Every structure is written in structure tokens, then in C-alpha cells.
């Protein structure tokens, strides 16, 4: 079965850095786009960054220039390098992929999330 396991969340001071990891299994990782989302308390889950099978990336405006998404297909792992962290980056960060089950059905898979807290 599809599994996504995030790690790397922590408490960090403003201006600090963290690297999140998401280890994937149960599907052909190299064939699927991978994404990071986040959800802050009282807010909707939002897309932070995604990376295509070919390595093309896109980012939310709020993180452009500070966050970098990357993938290692040999390790079936996607990363999110977060620099210059701000208090507003505080959220639970989730790994996501969308698996095509049929021509009419795509299923979202999520990890359990990892907490990132940016505070002095």
C-alpha cells in the first residue's frame, strides 16, 4: 500500500533552516509528481511546493526564494529545504502524491505530517 512518512520537523528560531524528508513506498515513485502542503492552526491546507517526474518545480509565492523542493528517485524520497524561516511558516507539513487509479479516478495520499514551529 502507498505510504508517505515525513520527518525533520522541529522548533527553530526565525531566520533558521530545516530540511524535511518524505520517504515513499508502495508505488513507482519516479513516475509521480510529489508535493508538500502545510496547514496552520485555523487555516486551510495550502500547497507549498511540488516537483514533477522530470524535476520541474513550482512554489507558493510566500516561500519562493526561501524553500527548495527536491527528489531522490533512487531513495524514493522527496525533500523540502526551508531557509530564512519566518513565524508564519509555522504549520504541520504534509507530503502528498496523487495516484491515478483509472481514467476517471485519482486518489490523494497523505503522510501523517510533521510539525514545524518557528519561534524565538
CSV table of C-alpha atoms in Angstrom, one decimal, residues 1-113:
chain,number,residue,atom,x,y,z
A,1,UNK,CA,0.0,0.0,0.0
A,2,UNK,CA,1.0,3.6,-0.5
A,3,UNK,CA,2.9,5.0,2.4
A,4,UNK,CA,4.4,8.5,2.9
A,5,UNK,CA,6.4,9.1,6.1
A,6,UNK,CA,7.6,12.7,6.8
A,7,UNK,CA,10.4,13.6,9.2
A,8,UNK,CA,12.5,16.6,10.1
A,9,UNK,CA,10.0,19.0,11.7
A,10,UNK,CA,11.3,20.9,14.8
A,11,UNK,CA,11.2,24.1,16.7
A,12,UNK,CA,13.5,26.7,15.1
A,13,UNK,CA,14.2,30.3,15.6
A,14,UNK,CA,13.2,32.9,13.0
A,15,UNK,CA,15.9,33.0,10.2
A,16,UNK,CA,16.8,29.4,10.8
A,17,UNK,CA,16.7,26.4,8.5
A,18,UNK,CA,15.2,23.0,8.4
A,19,UNK,CA,15.1,20.1,5.9
A,20,UNK,CA,12.0,18.0,5.8
A,21,UNK,CA,12.1,14.5,4.3
A,22,UNK,CA,9.3,12.3,3.0
A,23,UNK,CA,10.0,8.6,2.4
A,24,UNK,CA,7.6,7.0,0.0
A,25,UNK,CA,6.8,3.4,-0.7
A,26,UNK,CA,4.1,1.2,-2.3
A,27,UNK,CA,4.1,2.9,-5.7
A,28,UNK,CA,6.5,3.7,-8.5
A,29,UNK,CA,7.9,6.8,-7.0
A,30,UNK,CA,9.8,8.1,-10.1
A,31,UNK,CA,6.6,8.1,-12.1
A,32,UNK,CA,4.7,10.6,-9.9
A,33,UNK,CA,4.7,14.2,-9.0
A,34,UNK,CA,5.4,14.9,-5.4
A,35,UNK,CA,4.2,17.8,-3.3
A,36,UNK,CA,4.5,19.4,0.1
A,37,UNK,CA,1.5,21.1,1.7
A,38,UNK,CA,1.1,22.8,5.0
A,39,UNK,CA,-1.7,23.6,7.4
A,40,UNK,CA,-1.5,26.2,10.1
A,41,UNK,CA,-4.0,26.3,13.0
A,42,UNK,CA,-7.3,27.6,11.9
A,43,UNK,CA,-6.3,27.8,8.3
A,44,UNK,CA,-6.9,25.6,5.2
A,45,UNK,CA,-4.2,23.3,3.9
A,46,UNK,CA,-2.2,25.0,1.2
A,47,UNK,CA,0.2,23.9,-1.4
A,48,UNK,CA,3.8,24.9,-0.6
A,49,UNK,CA,5.8,23.3,-3.4
A,50,UNK,CA,5.7,20.5,-5.9
A,51,UNK,CA,8.2,18.7,-8.2
A,52,UNK,CA,7.4,16.8,-11.4
A,53,UNK,CA,8.8,13.5,-12.5
A,54,UNK,CA,11.3,15.4,-14.6
A,55,UNK,CA,12.4,17.7,-11.8
A,56,UNK,CA,10.3,20.8,-12.7
A,57,UNK,CA,9.3,22.7,-9.6
A,58,UNK,CA,6.8,25.3,-8.5
A,59,UNK,CA,6.3,27.1,-5.3
A,60,UNK,CA,3.8,29.2,-3.4
A,61,UNK,CA,4.6,32.9,-3.7
A,62,UNK,CA,5.1,33.0,0.1
A,63,UNK,CA,8.0,30.6,0.0
A,64,UNK,CA,9.7,31.4,-3.3
A,65,UNK,CA,13.4,32.1,-2.9
A,66,UNK,CA,13.4,30.5,0.6
A,67,UNK,CA,12.3,26.9,0.1
A,68,UNK,CA,13.6,24.3,-2.3
A,69,UNK,CA,11.9,21.0,-3.1
A,70,UNK,CA,14.0,18.1,-4.5
A,71,UNK,CA,13.7,14.4,-5.0
A,72,UNK,CA,15.9,11.4,-5.0
A,73,UNK,CA,14.3,8.7,-7.1
A,74,UNK,CA,16.8,6.0,-6.0
A,75,UNK,CA,15.8,6.6,-2.4
A,76,UNK,CA,12.1,7.2,-3.2
A,77,UNK,CA,12.4,10.4,-1.1
A,78,UNK,CA,11.3,14.0,-1.5
A,79,UNK,CA,12.8,16.8,0.4
A,80,UNK,CA,11.9,20.3,1.4
A,81,UNK,CA,14.8,22.6,2.3
A,82,UNK,CA,13.5,25.6,4.2
A,83,UNK,CA,15.7,28.6,4.8
A,84,UNK,CA,15.1,32.0,6.3
A,85,UNK,CA,12.2,30.6,8.2
A,86,UNK,CA,9.5,33.0,9.5
A,87,UNK,CA,6.9,32.7,12.3
A,88,UNK,CA,4.2,32.5,9.6
A,89,UNK,CA,5.8,29.3,8.3
A,90,UNK,CA,4.7,27.6,11.5
A,91,UNK,CA,2.4,24.7,10.4
A,92,UNK,CA,2.1,21.0,10.1
A,93,UNK,CA,3.8,20.0,6.8
A,94,UNK,CA,2.4,17.1,4.8
A,95,UNK,CA,3.8,15.1,1.9
A,96,UNK,CA,1.4,14.3,-0.9
A,97,UNK,CA,1.1,12.4,-4.1
A,98,UNK,CA,-1.8,11.8,-6.4
A,99,UNK,CA,-2.2,8.2,-7.8
A,100,UNK,CA,-4.1,7.6,-10.9
A,101,UNK,CA,-6.4,4.6,-10.3
A,102,UNK,CA,-8.4,4.7,-13.5
A,103,UNK,CA,-9.0,7.2,-16.4
A,104,UNK,CA,-11.7,8.8,-14.2
A,105,UNK,CA,-10.2,8.4,-10.7
A,106,UNK,CA,-7.2,10.0,-9.0
A,107,UNK,CA,-6.6,9.4,-5.3
A,108,UNK,CA,-4.8,11.7,-2.9
A,109,UNK,CA,-2.3,10.1,-0.5
A,110,UNK,CA,-1.0,12.0,2.5
A,111,UNK,CA,1.6,11.4,5.2
A,112,UNK,CA,1.0,11.8,8.9
A,113,UNK,CA,2.5,15.3,8.9
